[in-house]
Amino acid sequence: MRGVVLDGAGAGARVVGDLDVRDPGPGEVAVGIRAAGLCHSDLSVVDGTIPFPRPVVLGHEGAGVVEAVGEGVRHVAPGDHVALSTIANCGACPECARGRPTMCRRAIGRPAKPFRRSGEDLYAFAATSAFAERTVVRAVQAVPVPKEIPLTSAALIGCAVLTGVGAVLNRAKVGQGESVVVLGVGGIGLNVLQGARIAGAGPIVAVDANPAKEEVARRFGATHFVTAGQGADSGADTLAAVRKVLPDGAAHTFECVGSTALVRQAVELLDRRGQAVLLGMPAADAEAAFVPAGLFLDKSILGCRYGSSRPPRDIALYADLYRRGRLLLDELVTEVYPVEEFDRAAADARRGRLARGVLTF
């Protein structure tokens, strides 16, 4: 079968046609992938920003059709449409019992090797490996979605939507009428914007270096758009432009790029009791600088893993919001690529052309 594989050190990702994947065991589900979103996290593994063992089958934002289930799986059956989450949580530890599956220690840093190629075992990325025609996941990761949702759209629920909308509703708990600033209007930033819109926030200020993104930012929920400054004084220019809209600062800021400079801006833009939520993925050893005294008025900096989501609950919620016209999914898909055009899709993503590119099988 086909898939996108990242081999040893120095090798780039490439499409191969001779992958195998094992059958599902107890508590597992085999899914035929139909669509998979191309997230910058995948590209960050390729360029080494996110360290991950190799060889590995990439992809973590997917949707498809259940092909087989292992012993004990009752919530899905062959033929069901599912969106995949990356949280292979155990369901039994104290964090899972508290409803915090993203904090499950068994779901972090324990990559399995369900794939095989030319006699060699390959890792699954983010417990998912959605860039393969067929994958095997834990049952908790396969969440049913209505068949009327296009799988090219349903795929995006599993990362971009869970992360962006979840950061607003679950982590920041944005309230009605509270102000929001979103730094970076890519796939995650757009979902933060629509999460803020769904929460009834306002004003909602989108900030991006590309002025061409204003139209899509407003479609997803931005009430104002600021083009990030350029050159040596870019940070000061951006702060000044945002403060024209929010003179006292924002109740909530979201950094969606992974830039340490933007982390500082996210902190500096806070109002009293404001909170900055960090969603972008900088290099593992990157350090951010800010003035600690600026936090003394009850301001907070919050990390956020995967939108602090409970995927079985949240995917069902977002699917329902989509069906009611409140959550945008189809509009996130900038372009659809056959998997054989992975290199073109990756190049378009690196150039900032895409809210989300989607690979299909």
PDB file of N, CA and C in Angstrom, residues 9 24 40 83 86 90 96 120 123 152 154 158 180 187 190 198 239 253 278 289 323 331 342:
ATOM      1  N   ALA A   9      18.341   9.699   9.135  1.00  0.00           N
ATOM      2  CA  ALA A   9      18.853  11.064   9.202  1.00  0.00           C
ATOM      3  C   ALA A   9      19.305  11.544   7.829  1.00  0.00           C
ATOM      4  N   PRO A  24      -5.599  -5.313  13.239  1.00  0.00           N
ATOM      5  CA  PRO A  24      -5.884  -4.773  14.582  1.00  0.00           C
ATOM      6  C   PRO A  24      -5.920  -5.873  15.634  1.00  0.00           C
ATOM      7  N   HIS A  40       1.551  21.615   9.778  1.00  0.00           N
ATOM      8  CA  HIS A  40       2.956  22.018   9.899  1.00  0.00           C
ATOM      9  C   HIS A  40       3.715  21.125  10.878  1.00  0.00           C
ATOM     10  N   ALA A  83     -13.384  10.027  12.217  1.00  0.00           N
ATOM     11  CA  ALA A  83     -12.276  10.975  12.289  1.00  0.00           C
ATOM     12  C   ALA A  83     -11.324  10.457  13.351  1.00  0.00           C
ATOM     13  N   THR A  86      -5.252  11.918  17.821  1.00  0.00           N
ATOM     14  CA  THR A  86      -3.891  11.447  18.072  1.00  0.00           C
ATOM     15  C   THR A  86      -3.692  10.987  19.511  1.00  0.00           C
ATOM     16  N   CYS A  90      -5.022   5.785  27.788  1.00  0.00           N
ATOM     17  CA  CYS A  90      -5.302   4.463  28.337  1.00  0.00           C
ATOM     18  C   CYS A  90      -6.716   4.319  28.866  1.00  0.00           C
ATOM     19  N   CYS A  96      -6.937  10.304  32.965  1.00  0.00           N
ATOM     20  CA  CYS A  96      -8.089   9.907  32.149  1.00  0.00           C
ATOM     21  C   CYS A  96      -9.368   9.930  32.976  1.00  0.00           C
ATOM     22  N   GLU A 120      11.669  -4.210   7.444  1.00  0.00           N
ATOM     23  CA  GLU A 120      11.977  -3.283   8.533  1.00  0.00           C
ATOM     24  C   GLU A 120      10.698  -2.752   9.153  1.00  0.00           C
ATOM     25  N   TYR A 123       7.830   3.211  12.596  1.00  0.00           N
ATOM     26  CA  TYR A 123       7.044   3.840  13.645  1.00  0.00           C
ATOM     27  C   TYR A 123       5.767   4.467  13.076  1.00  0.00           C
ATOM     28  N   THR A 152     -12.850  14.738   3.370  1.00  0.00           N
ATOM     29  CA  THR A 152     -11.806  15.750   3.244  1.00  0.00           C
ATOM     30  C   THR A 152     -11.971  16.848   4.280  1.00  0.00           C
ATOM     31  N   ALA A 154     -13.910  16.205   7.293  1.00  0.00           N
ATOM     32  CA  ALA A 154     -13.897  15.515   8.588  1.00  0.00           C
ATOM     33  C   ALA A 154     -12.477  15.283   9.067  1.00  0.00           C
ATOM     34  N   GLY A 158      -9.626  16.295  13.421  1.00  0.00           N
ATOM     35  CA  GLY A 158      -8.724  15.558  14.278  1.00  0.00           C
ATOM     36  C   GLY A 158      -7.493  16.287  14.751  1.00  0.00           C
ATOM     37  N   VAL A 180     -10.272  38.970  22.186  1.00  0.00           N
ATOM     38  CA  VAL A 180      -9.342  37.924  21.758  1.00  0.00           C
ATOM     39  C   VAL A 180      -8.419  38.491  20.684  1.00  0.00           C
ATOM     40  N   GLY A 187      -3.896  27.250   9.688  1.00  0.00           N
ATOM     41  CA  GLY A 187      -4.979  26.323   9.990  1.00  0.00           C
ATOM     42  C   GLY A 187      -5.399  26.357  11.439  1.00  0.00           C
ATOM     43  N   LEU A 190      -7.039  29.971  12.282  1.00  0.00           N
ATOM     44  CA  LEU A 190      -8.409  30.105  11.791  1.00  0.00           C
ATOM     45  C   LEU A 190      -9.396  29.403  12.723  1.00  0.00           C
ATOM     46  N   ILE A 198     -17.683  31.229  18.050  1.00  0.00           N
ATOM     47  CA  ILE A 198     -18.675  30.332  18.647  1.00  0.00           C
ATOM     48  C   ILE A 198     -18.897  30.671  20.119  1.00  0.00           C
ATOM     49  N   LEU A 239       2.186  45.817  17.845  1.00  0.00           N
ATOM     50  CA  LEU A 239       1.567  46.125  19.134  1.00  0.00           C
ATOM     51  C   LEU A 239       0.758  47.410  19.060  1.00  0.00           C
ATOM     52  N   THR A 253      -4.996  36.119  24.451  1.00  0.00           N
ATOM     53  CA  THR A 253      -4.184  36.120  23.243  1.00  0.00           C
ATOM     54  C   THR A 253      -3.777  34.673  22.947  1.00  0.00           C
ATOM     55  N   LEU A 278      -0.344  29.433  24.404  1.00  0.00           N
ATOM     56  CA  LEU A 278       0.703  29.111  23.433  1.00  0.00           C
ATOM     57  C   LEU A 278       0.330  27.834  22.690  1.00  0.00           C
ATOM     58  N   ALA A 289      11.642  35.290  25.720  1.00  0.00           N
ATOM     59  CA  ALA A 289      11.930  36.301  26.737  1.00  0.00           C
ATOM     60  C   ALA A 289      10.744  37.249  26.872  1.00  0.00           C
ATOM     61  N   ARG A 323     -22.854  20.504  11.155  1.00  0.00           N
ATOM     62  CA  ARG A 323     -24.154  20.200  10.540  1.00  0.00           C
ATOM     63  C   ARG A 323     -25.140  21.340  10.744  1.00  0.00           C
ATOM     64  N   GLU A 331     -14.497  25.218   4.281  1.00  0.00           N
ATOM     65  CA  GLU A 331     -13.769  26.442   3.953  1.00  0.00           C
ATOM     66  C   GLU A 331     -12.302  26.387   4.384  1.00  0.00           C
ATOM     67  N   PHE A 342       2.565  14.673  -2.721  1.00  0.00           N
ATOM     68  CA  PHE A 342       2.951  15.135  -1.385  1.00  0.00           C
ATOM     69  C   PHE A 342       3.991  16.248  -1.455  1.00  0.00           C
TER      70      PHE A 342
END
